[in-house]
Amino acid sequence: MIGAGYVGLVSGACFADFGHSVVCVDTDARKIEALRAGRMPIYEPGLEELVRRTTAAGDLAFSTELGPAVAGAEAVFIAVGTPARRGDGHADLSYVYAAAREIAAHLTGFTVVVTKSTVPVGAGDEVERIIRAARPDADFAVVSNPEFLREGAAIGDFKRPDRIVIGADDPRARDAMALIYRPLTLNQAPLMVTSRRSSELIKYAANAFLAMKITFINEMADLCEAVGADVQEVARGVGMDKRIGGKFLHAGPGYGGSCFPKDTLALIKTAQDHGAPARLVETTAAVNDQRKRAMARKIVKACGGDVRGKTIALLGLAFKPNTDDMRDAPSIAIVTALQDQGARVRAHDPVAMEHAKQTLADVVYCETPYRCAEGADALAIVTEWDAYRALDLERLGRAMRERRLIDLRNIYRPHEARAAGFAYSSVGRPG
Ligand code: NAD
Ligand code: UGA
């Protein structure tokens, strides 16, 4: 497994848990050293225990040396990052291609080279070209196997996937992949074999569709506010139609994270390059971008239209609960916009504060939600951590200068908040 990040580490540990023999390789020596010592580089529920168990059983190992790991492998998974390229939004494939070059040098016997990283259509062809050019003698096949896990629920998603997609043209590679995933298919997980290009596009199409679904309900939330309807009721009523489905219809401050923002951009670029523009996705990305700053305006409006010199408390900084990942978190745009307008910002997050400190300066980081509320003129819930779902509103209110609650995740009932003396606003629910 080349790359021991969210995907490489979780996939590697889960494959090891199935009894496969896995080596996770990463160029980041500190990460590998920490993993060897049993320290996780990311916060992901259940991961530490899984890594401990599989390493103790001898099924999972960590290394900075790609050569020996590849030489002994039947399959090599590329799970390195594919961030948005600066300037144009295309996926930056330099890490994938660098990994391919390194892998080429060490191939022995028939090896399946699997791109698990999210890569644009055609990247598999380039990986194949790179390896073939470096090693005309090598016996290998390049397969696409996109990963659909979510952060915060990664192990469960990996072990109980809605589907496994294998994009492979070579029958030997298909057989090898079927064997690798046998523990899951035995458990009834559907395995779908497609062409490599279809498989690459399935990943982007799925993420873009989910991003679009979220953006759609966010626009409906704005309309609900304008017409006096309740977006949670609307989402439920719409989602009960089985053709639509109720998931990913939670209105909020806009999607963030390491994937939807960059993957929608990359799909837009691929579609433009091929003369088949993805206009719905273009609009989704633009609407979502605007939404994050619109949430800051919502907070300002709740404060009477001016936050200069006011103290705003934010609960939740990670882009979603159960992760410490701050990549493209809505909190970043919200904090920056509030600070631009002269507000002082205090913040709390159960696990993401250390990462947040690297991105967000001039924020007072607090140890508990109640400390965070101290002296605040308004408190906004930005991430729906479970720890925020049953706060003592009376205690929170006592700590604050003004009782204003802006609930960007709709986790409180308006009447409860108002009963505790709060001026309460939320997303897409009657004011
Ligand atoms: P990450 O940044 O957490 O981890 C990538 C790792 O690869 C880093 O530790 C880096 O040091 C390492 N690396 C880079 N080049 C290397 C090389 N040549 N050899 C060895 N290691 C190398 O990234 P991630 O979040 O795990 O994402 C990886 C890929 O999976 C991306 O394409 C992403 O879009 C996709 N993906 C991510 C998720 C998710 O939830 N994070 C879910 C599905 C798919
Ligand atoms: C997402 C996809 O759900 C995974 O299937 C995919 O593998 C992954 O991207 C990827 O390609 O990396 P992830 O980004 O970890 O997973 O988290 P999600 O649960 O999808 O949430 C993404 C963002 O959408 C978060 O900011 C979340 O708050 C927001 N969201 C999600 C909503 O605002 N409303 C919803 O109903 C659902």
Coordinates of C-alpha atoms and ligand atoms in Angstrom, one line a residue:
M1 CA 0.0 0.0 0.0
I2 CA 1.8 3.1 -1.2
G3 CA 0.7 6.1 0.9
A4 CA -0.3 5.7 4.6
G5 CA -2.9 8.5 4.7
Y6 CA -6.6 8.2 5.4
V7 CA -7.2 5.8 2.5
G8 CA -3.9 3.9 2.5
L9 CA -3.8 3.3 6.2
V10 CA -7.5 2.4 6.6
S11 CA -7.5 0.1 3.5
G12 CA -4.2 -1.4 4.5
A13 CA -5.3 -2.2 8.1
C14 CA -8.7 -3.6 6.8
F15 CA -7.0 -5.8 4.2
A16 CA -4.6 -7.0 7.0
D17 CA -7.7 -7.7 9.1
F18 CA -8.9 -10.0 6.4
G19 CA -5.7 -12.0 6.8
H20 CA -3.8 -10.5 3.8
S21 CA -0.2 -9.6 4.4
V22 CA 0.1 -5.8 4.0
V23 CA 3.0 -3.3 4.1
C24 CA 2.0 0.3 4.2
V25 CA 4.8 2.5 2.7
D26 CA 5.0 6.2 3.1
T27 CA 7.7 8.8 2.3
D28 CA 6.9 10.6 5.5
A29 CA 9.4 9.0 7.9
R30 CA 7.8 10.6 11.0
K31 CA 4.4 9.2 10.1
I32 CA 5.9 5.7 9.7
E33 CA 7.9 6.0 12.9
A34 CA 4.7 7.1 14.8
L35 CA 2.7 4.2 13.2
R36 CA 5.4 1.7 14.3
A37 CA 5.1 3.1 17.8
G38 CA 1.3 2.6 17.7
R39 CA 0.5 6.3 17.3
M40 CA -2.1 7.2 14.7
P41 CA -1.3 10.2 12.4
I42 CA -5.1 10.9 12.0
Y43 CA -8.1 10.7 14.3
E44 CA -10.3 8.0 13.0
P45 CA -12.6 6.0 15.3
G46 CA -11.5 2.4 15.8
L47 CA -8.3 2.8 13.7
E48 CA -5.8 2.6 16.6
E49 CA -7.2 -0.7 17.9
L50 CA -7.4 -2.2 14.4
V51 CA -3.8 -1.2 13.6
R52 CA -2.6 -2.6 17.0
R53 CA -4.4 -5.9 16.4
T54 CA -3.2 -6.4 12.8
T55 CA 0.4 -5.5 13.5
A56 CA 0.4 -7.8 16.6
A57 CA -0.9 -10.6 14.4
G58 CA 2.0 -9.9 12.0
D59 CA -0.3 -9.0 9.1
L60 CA 0.4 -5.3 8.9
A61 CA 3.8 -3.6 8.8
F62 CA 5.0 -0.1 8.0
S63 CA 8.0 1.0 6.0
T64 CA 9.6 4.0 4.3
E65 CA 11.2 1.6 1.8
L66 CA 9.1 1.0 -1.3
G67 CA 11.5 -1.4 -3.0
P68 CA 11.3 -4.5 -0.7
A69 CA 7.5 -4.0 -0.2
V70 CA 6.8 -3.9 -4.0
A71 CA 9.2 -6.7 -4.8
G72 CA 7.3 -9.2 -2.6
A73 CA 3.8 -8.1 -3.5
E74 CA 1.1 -9.6 -5.7
A75 CA -0.7 -6.3 -5.7
V76 CA 0.5 -2.8 -5.2
F77 CA -2.1 -0.2 -4.3
I78 CA -1.3 3.5 -5.0
A79 CA -3.1 5.5 -2.3
V80 CA -1.2 8.8 -2.4
G81 CA -2.8 12.2 -2.4
T82 CA -4.3 13.8 -5.6
P83 CA -4.9 17.4 -4.4
A84 CA -6.2 20.2 -6.6
R85 CA -3.4 21.6 -8.7
R86 CA -2.6 25.3 -7.9
G87 CA -4.0 27.6 -10.5
D88 CA -6.3 25.5 -12.6
G89 CA -8.0 23.0 -10.3
H90 CA -7.0 19.9 -12.2
A91 CA -6.0 16.9 -10.0
D92 CA -2.3 17.1 -9.3
L93 CA -1.1 13.6 -10.4
S94 CA 2.6 14.2 -9.6
Y95 CA 2.5 12.0 -6.5
V96 CA 0.7 9.2 -8.4
Y97 CA 3.1 9.3 -11.3
A98 CA 6.2 9.5 -8.9
A99 CA 4.9 6.4 -7.1
A100 CA 4.4 4.6 -10.5
R101 CA 8.0 5.3 -11.4
E102 CA 9.3 4.0 -8.1
I103 CA 7.1 0.9 -8.3
A104 CA 8.3 0.1 -11.8
A105 CA 11.9 -0.2 -10.7
H106 CA 11.0 -3.0 -8.2
L107 CA 8.4 -5.2 -9.9
T108 CA 9.1 -9.0 -9.8
G109 CA 6.7 -11.6 -11.3
F110 CA 3.1 -10.8 -12.3
T111 CA 1.9 -7.8 -10.2
V112 CA -1.4 -5.9 -10.2
V113 CA -0.8 -2.2 -9.8
V114 CA -4.0 -0.7 -8.5
T115 CA -4.8 3.0 -8.4
K116 CA -6.9 3.6 -5.3
S117 CA -6.2 7.3 -5.3
T118 CA -9.0 9.3 -7.0
V119 CA -7.6 10.0 -10.5
P120 CA -9.1 11.5 -13.6
V121 CA -10.1 9.4 -16.6
G122 CA -7.0 8.3 -18.4
A123 CA -4.6 8.4 -15.4
G124 CA -4.5 4.6 -15.4
D125 CA -3.3 4.7 -19.0
E126 CA -0.5 7.1 -18.0
V127 CA 0.5 4.9 -15.0
E128 CA 0.7 2.0 -17.4
R129 CA 2.8 4.0 -19.9
I130 CA 5.2 5.1 -17.2
I131 CA 5.8 1.6 -15.9
R132 CA 6.1 0.1 -19.4
A133 CA 8.6 2.7 -20.4
A134 CA 10.7 2.1 -17.4
R135 CA 10.4 -1.7 -17.4
P136 CA 9.6 -3.0 -20.9
D137 CA 10.2 -6.5 -19.4
A138 CA 7.8 -6.3 -16.5
D139 CA 4.7 -8.5 -16.2
F140 CA 2.0 -6.3 -14.7
A141 CA -1.5 -4.9 -15.2
V142 CA -2.9 -1.6 -14.1
V143 CA -6.3 -1.6 -12.4
S144 CA -8.6 1.2 -11.1
N145 CA -10.2 0.5 -7.7
P146 CA -11.6 3.8 -6.4
E147 CA -12.3 4.1 -2.7
F148 CA -15.7 5.3 -1.4
L149 CA -15.0 5.5 2.4
R150 CA -16.0 8.5 4.4
E151 CA -13.7 10.0 7.0
G152 CA -15.0 9.4 10.5
A153 CA -16.8 6.2 9.4
A154 CA -13.9 4.9 7.4
I155 CA -13.5 1.4 8.8
G156 CA -17.2 0.6 8.6
D157 CA -17.5 2.0 5.1
F158 CA -14.5 -0.1 4.0
K159 CA -15.8 -3.3 5.5
R160 CA -19.4 -2.8 4.5
P161 CA -19.2 -1.0 1.1
D162 CA -22.3 -0.4 -1.0
R163 CA -20.2 -1.7 -3.9
I164 CA -16.6 -2.5 -4.9
V165 CA -15.6 -1.1 -8.3
I166 CA -12.8 -2.8 -10.2
G167 CA -11.8 -1.2 -13.5
A168 CA -9.7 -3.9 -15.2
D169 CA -9.2 -5.1 -18.7
D170 CA -6.8 -7.9 -17.9
P171 CA -8.5 -11.2 -16.8
R172 CA -5.5 -12.1 -14.5
A173 CA -5.9 -8.8 -12.7
R174 CA -9.6 -9.3 -12.3
D175 CA -9.1 -12.7 -10.7
A176 CA -6.4 -11.3 -8.4
M177 CA -8.7 -8.4 -7.3
A178 CA -11.6 -10.8 -6.8
L179 CA -9.4 -12.8 -4.4
I180 CA -8.2 -9.7 -2.5
Y181 CA -11.8 -8.7 -2.0
R182 CA -13.2 -12.2 -1.4
P183 CA -13.7 -11.6 2.4
L184 CA -16.1 -8.8 1.5
T185 CA -17.9 -10.5 -1.4
L186 CA -18.4 -13.5 0.8
N187 CA -20.3 -11.1 3.0
Q188 CA -22.5 -10.1 0.0
A189 CA -20.7 -6.9 -0.9
P190 CA -21.4 -6.3 -4.6
L191 CA -18.3 -6.4 -6.8
M192 CA -18.7 -4.6 -10.1
V193 CA -16.1 -5.1 -12.9
T194 CA -15.9 -2.3 -15.5
S195 CA -13.5 -0.8 -17.9
R196 CA -10.7 1.2 -16.3
R197 CA -12.0 4.4 -17.7
S198 CA -15.5 3.8 -16.4
S199 CA -14.2 3.0 -13.0
E200 CA -12.2 6.2 -12.9
L201 CA -15.2 8.2 -13.8
I202 CA -17.6 6.4 -11.4
K203 CA -15.6 7.8 -8.5
Y204 CA -15.9 11.4 -9.7
A205 CA -19.5 11.1 -10.8
A206 CA -20.4 9.7 -7.3
N207 CA -18.7 12.5 -5.4
A208 CA -20.1 15.2 -7.7
F209 CA -23.6 13.8 -7.4
L210 CA -23.4 13.7 -3.6
A211 CA -22.0 17.3 -3.6
M212 CA -24.9 18.3 -5.8
K213 CA -27.4 16.7 -3.6
I214 CA -26.1 18.6 -0.5
T215 CA -26.0 21.8 -2.5
F216 CA -29.6 21.3 -3.7
I217 CA -30.9 20.9 -0.2
N218 CA -28.9 23.9 0.9
E219 CA -30.6 26.0 -1.8
M220 CA -34.0 24.6 -0.7
A221 CA -33.0 25.7 2.9
D222 CA -32.6 29.2 1.7
L223 CA -36.0 29.1 0.0
C224 CA -37.5 27.6 3.1
E225 CA -36.3 30.6 5.1
A226 CA -37.8 32.9 2.5
V227 CA -41.2 31.3 2.4
G228 CA -41.5 30.0 6.0
A229 CA -41.1 26.3 5.4
D230 CA -38.9 23.8 7.3
V231 CA -36.1 22.2 5.4
Q232 CA -36.0 19.2 7.6
E233 CA -39.6 18.4 6.8
V234 CA -39.0 19.1 3.1
A235 CA -35.9 16.8 3.1
R236 CA -37.7 14.1 4.8
G237 CA -40.7 14.3 2.5
V238 CA -38.5 14.4 -0.6
G239 CA -36.1 11.7 0.7
M240 CA -38.9 9.2 1.3
D241 CA -39.2 8.8 -2.4
K242 CA -37.0 5.8 -3.0
R243 CA -35.8 7.2 -6.3
I244 CA -34.3 10.1 -4.4
G245 CA -33.3 8.6 -1.0
G246 CA -33.1 10.5 2.3
K247 CA -29.3 10.5 2.8
F248 CA -27.1 13.5 2.1
L249 CA -30.0 15.9 2.4
H250 CA -28.9 17.6 5.6
A251 CA -28.7 21.3 5.0
G252 CA -25.7 23.1 6.6
P253 CA -22.9 25.5 6.0
G254 CA -21.8 23.8 2.7
Y255 CA -19.7 20.8 2.0
G256 CA -16.0 20.8 2.8
G257 CA -13.3 18.2 3.3
S258 CA -10.4 16.8 1.4
C259 CA -12.5 15.3 -1.4
F260 CA -15.8 17.0 -2.6
P261 CA -14.2 20.4 -3.2
K262 CA -11.2 19.1 -5.1
D263 CA -13.0 16.3 -6.9
T264 CA -15.8 18.5 -8.2
L265 CA -13.1 20.9 -9.5
A266 CA -11.2 18.1 -11.2
L267 CA -14.3 16.7 -12.8
I268 CA -15.2 20.2 -14.1
K269 CA -11.8 20.5 -15.7
T270 CA -11.9 17.0 -17.2
A271 CA -15.3 17.7 -18.7
Q272 CA -14.2 21.1 -20.1
D273 CA -11.1 19.5 -21.6
H274 CA -13.2 16.9 -23.4
G275 CA -15.7 19.4 -24.7
A276 CA -18.5 18.0 -22.6
P277 CA -18.9 20.7 -19.8
A278 CA -20.5 19.5 -16.6
R279 CA -22.6 22.6 -15.9
L280 CA -24.5 21.2 -13.0
V281 CA -21.2 20.5 -11.2
E282 CA -19.8 23.9 -12.1
T283 CA -22.8 25.5 -10.5
T284 CA -22.6 23.2 -7.5
A285 CA -19.0 24.2 -6.8
A286 CA -19.8 27.9 -7.2
V287 CA -22.9 27.8 -5.0
N288 CA -21.1 25.9 -2.4
D289 CA -18.1 28.3 -2.3
Q290 CA -20.5 31.3 -1.8
R291 CA -22.4 29.5 0.9
K292 CA -19.5 29.3 3.3
R293 CA -19.2 33.1 3.5
A294 CA -22.9 33.4 3.4
M295 CA -22.9 31.6 6.7
A296 CA -20.6 34.2 8.2
R297 CA -23.1 36.8 7.0
K298 CA -25.8 34.9 8.8
I299 CA -23.9 35.1 12.0
V300 CA -23.3 38.9 11.5
K301 CA -27.0 39.4 10.8
A302 CA -27.9 37.5 14.0
C303 CA -25.6 40.0 15.8
G304 CA -27.6 42.9 14.5
G305 CA -25.6 43.5 11.3
D306 CA -22.2 44.4 12.9
V307 CA -19.6 42.3 14.6
R308 CA -16.8 44.8 15.0
G309 CA -15.4 44.4 18.5
K310 CA -17.8 41.6 19.3
T311 CA -16.8 38.1 20.4
I312 CA -18.1 35.2 18.5
A313 CA -17.8 31.6 19.8
L314 CA -17.6 28.7 17.3
L315 CA -18.3 25.1 18.2
G316 CA -16.8 22.7 15.8
L317 CA -13.9 23.4 13.4
A318 CA -13.4 20.0 11.5
F319 CA -15.2 19.8 8.2
K320 CA -17.4 17.1 9.8
P321 CA -17.6 15.2 13.1
N322 CA -15.3 12.3 14.0
T323 CA -12.3 13.6 12.2
D324 CA -9.5 16.1 12.8
D325 CA -9.3 16.9 9.1
M326 CA -9.4 20.6 8.5
R327 CA -9.0 20.5 4.7
D328 CA -11.5 22.9 3.1
A329 CA -13.6 23.0 6.3
P330 CA -16.4 25.6 6.2
S331 CA -15.1 26.9 9.5
I332 CA -12.0 28.4 7.8
A333 CA -14.1 30.7 5.5
I334 CA -16.4 31.5 8.4
V335 CA -13.6 32.5 10.8
T336 CA -11.8 34.5 8.2
A337 CA -14.9 36.4 7.2
L338 CA -15.8 37.2 10.8
Q339 CA -12.2 38.4 11.5
D340 CA -12.2 40.5 8.4
Q341 CA -15.2 42.3 9.8
G342 CA -13.5 43.0 13.1
A343 CA -14.9 40.2 15.3
R344 CA -12.9 38.3 17.9
V345 CA -13.2 34.6 17.5
R346 CA -13.1 31.9 20.2
A347 CA -13.4 28.2 19.2
H348 CA -13.7 24.7 20.4
D349 CA -13.4 21.4 18.7
P350 CA -13.1 18.0 20.4
V351 CA -10.1 16.9 18.2
A352 CA -9.3 19.3 15.4
M353 CA -7.8 22.2 17.4
E354 CA -4.2 21.2 16.8
H355 CA -4.7 21.1 13.1
A356 CA -6.8 24.3 13.1
K357 CA -4.0 26.2 14.8
Q358 CA -1.9 25.6 11.7
T359 CA -4.6 27.3 9.5
L360 CA -6.4 29.7 11.7
A361 CA -4.5 32.4 13.5
D362 CA -5.7 34.9 16.1
V363 CA -8.3 32.5 17.4
V364 CA -8.7 31.8 21.1
Y365 CA -8.8 28.0 21.4
C366 CA -10.8 26.8 24.4
E367 CA -10.8 23.5 26.2
T368 CA -14.6 23.1 26.6
P369 CA -17.7 24.4 24.9
Y370 CA -18.6 26.3 28.1
R371 CA -15.2 28.0 28.2
C372 CA -15.6 28.9 24.5
A373 CA -18.9 30.6 25.3
E374 CA -17.4 32.9 27.9
G375 CA -18.0 36.5 27.2
A376 CA -19.4 35.7 23.7
D377 CA -21.9 37.9 21.9
A378 CA -23.0 35.0 19.8
L379 CA -22.3 31.3 19.6
A380 CA -22.4 29.4 16.3
I381 CA -22.5 25.6 15.9
V382 CA -20.4 24.8 12.8
T383 CA -19.8 21.0 13.1
E384 CA -22.4 18.6 14.5
W385 CA -20.2 16.7 17.0
D386 CA -22.3 14.5 19.3
A387 CA -20.7 16.4 22.2
Y388 CA -22.7 19.5 21.2
R389 CA -26.0 17.8 20.9
A390 CA -27.0 17.9 24.6
L391 CA -25.3 21.0 25.9
D392 CA -26.6 22.6 29.1
L393 CA -28.1 25.7 27.3
E394 CA -28.7 27.5 30.6
R395 CA -25.1 27.1 31.6
L396 CA -23.9 28.1 28.1
G397 CA -26.2 31.2 28.2
R398 CA -24.9 32.3 31.7
A399 CA -21.3 32.3 30.3
M400 CA -22.2 34.5 27.4
R401 CA -22.6 38.2 27.2
E402 CA -25.6 37.9 24.8
R403 CA -27.7 34.8 24.3
R404 CA -27.5 34.4 20.6
L405 CA -27.3 30.9 19.1
I406 CA -26.7 30.3 15.4
D407 CA -27.1 26.6 14.7
L408 CA -25.6 25.9 11.3
R409 CA -26.3 22.2 11.6
N410 CA -29.9 22.3 13.0
I411 CA -29.1 20.1 16.0
Y412 CA -31.3 22.0 18.5
R413 CA -35.0 22.5 18.4
P414 CA -36.0 26.1 18.1
H415 CA -38.4 26.1 21.0
E416 CA -35.7 24.5 23.4
A417 CA -33.2 27.2 22.6
R418 CA -35.8 30.0 22.9
A419 CA -37.0 28.5 26.2
A420 CA -33.4 28.9 27.4
G421 CA -33.6 32.6 26.5
F422 CA -31.6 32.4 23.3
A423 CA -32.2 34.4 20.1
Y424 CA -32.0 31.3 17.9
S425 CA -31.5 31.0 14.2
S426 CA -30.7 27.9 12.2
V427 CA -30.6 26.7 8.6
G428 CA -33.8 26.5 6.6
R429 CA -36.2 26.6 9.5
P430 CA -38.8 29.2 10.4
G431 CA -37.2 32.1 12.2
Ligands
NAD1 P1 -3.4 11.8 2.6 O1 -2.8 13.1 2.2 O2 -4.0 11.6 3.9 O3 -2.3 10.6 2.4 C1 -1.4 10.5 1.3 C2 -0.1 9.9 1.8 O4 0.7 9.5 0.7 C3 0.7 10.9 2.6 O5 1.0 10.3 3.9 C4 2.0 11.0 1.8 O6 3.2 11.2 2.6 C5 2.0 9.8 1.0 N1 2.8 9.8 -0.2 C6 2.9 10.7 -1.2 N2 3.7 10.3 -2.2 C7 4.2 9.1 -1.8 C8 5.1 8.2 -2.4 N3 5.7 8.4 -3.6 N4 5.4 7.0 -1.8 C9 4.9 6.8 -0.6 N5 4.0 7.6 0.1 C10 3.7 8.8 -0.6 O7 -4.4 11.4 1.4 P2 -5.8 10.6 1.5 O8 -6.9 11.5 2.2 O9 -5.6 9.3 2.1 O10 -6.2 10.5 0.0 C11 -5.5 9.6 -0.9 C12 -6.3 9.5 -2.2 O11 -7.5 8.8 -1.9 C13 -6.7 10.8 -2.8 O12 -6.7 10.6 -4.2 C14 -8.1 11.0 -2.3 O13 -8.9 11.8 -3.2 C15 -8.6 9.6 -2.3 N6 -9.7 9.4 -1.3 C16 -9.7 9.9 -0.1 C17 -10.7 9.7 0.8 C18 -10.7 10.3 2.2 O14 -11.7 10.1 2.9 N7 -9.7 11.0 2.6 C19 -11.8 8.8 0.5 C20 -11.7 8.2 -0.8 C21 -10.7 8.5 -1.7
UGA2 C1 -16.9 11.9 0.9 C2 -17.8 10.8 0.3 O1 -19.0 10.7 1.2 C3 -17.1 9.4 0.3 O2 -18.0 8.4 -0.3 C4 -15.8 9.5 -0.5 O3 -15.1 8.3 -0.5 C5 -15.0 10.7 0.0 O4 -15.7 11.9 0.1 C6 -13.8 10.9 -0.8 O5 -13.8 10.7 -2.0 O6 -12.8 11.2 -0.2 P1 -16.1 12.7 3.3 O7 -15.6 13.9 2.6 O8 -15.2 12.0 4.2 O9 -16.6 11.6 2.2 O10 -17.3 13.1 4.1 P2 -18.9 13.2 3.9 O11 -19.6 12.5 5.0 O12 -19.3 12.9 2.5 O13 -19.1 14.8 4.1 C7 -18.6 15.7 3.2 C8 -19.1 17.1 3.5 O14 -20.4 17.2 3.2 C9 -18.9 17.5 5.0 O15 -18.5 18.9 5.0 C10 -20.3 17.4 5.5 O16 -20.6 18.2 6.6 C11 -21.2 17.7 4.3 N1 -22.5 17.2 4.3 C12 -22.7 15.8 4.1 C13 -23.6 18.0 4.4 O17 -23.5 19.2 4.5 N2 -24.9 17.4 4.4 C14 -25.1 16.1 4.2 O18 -26.2 15.7 4.2 C15 -23.9 15.3 4.1

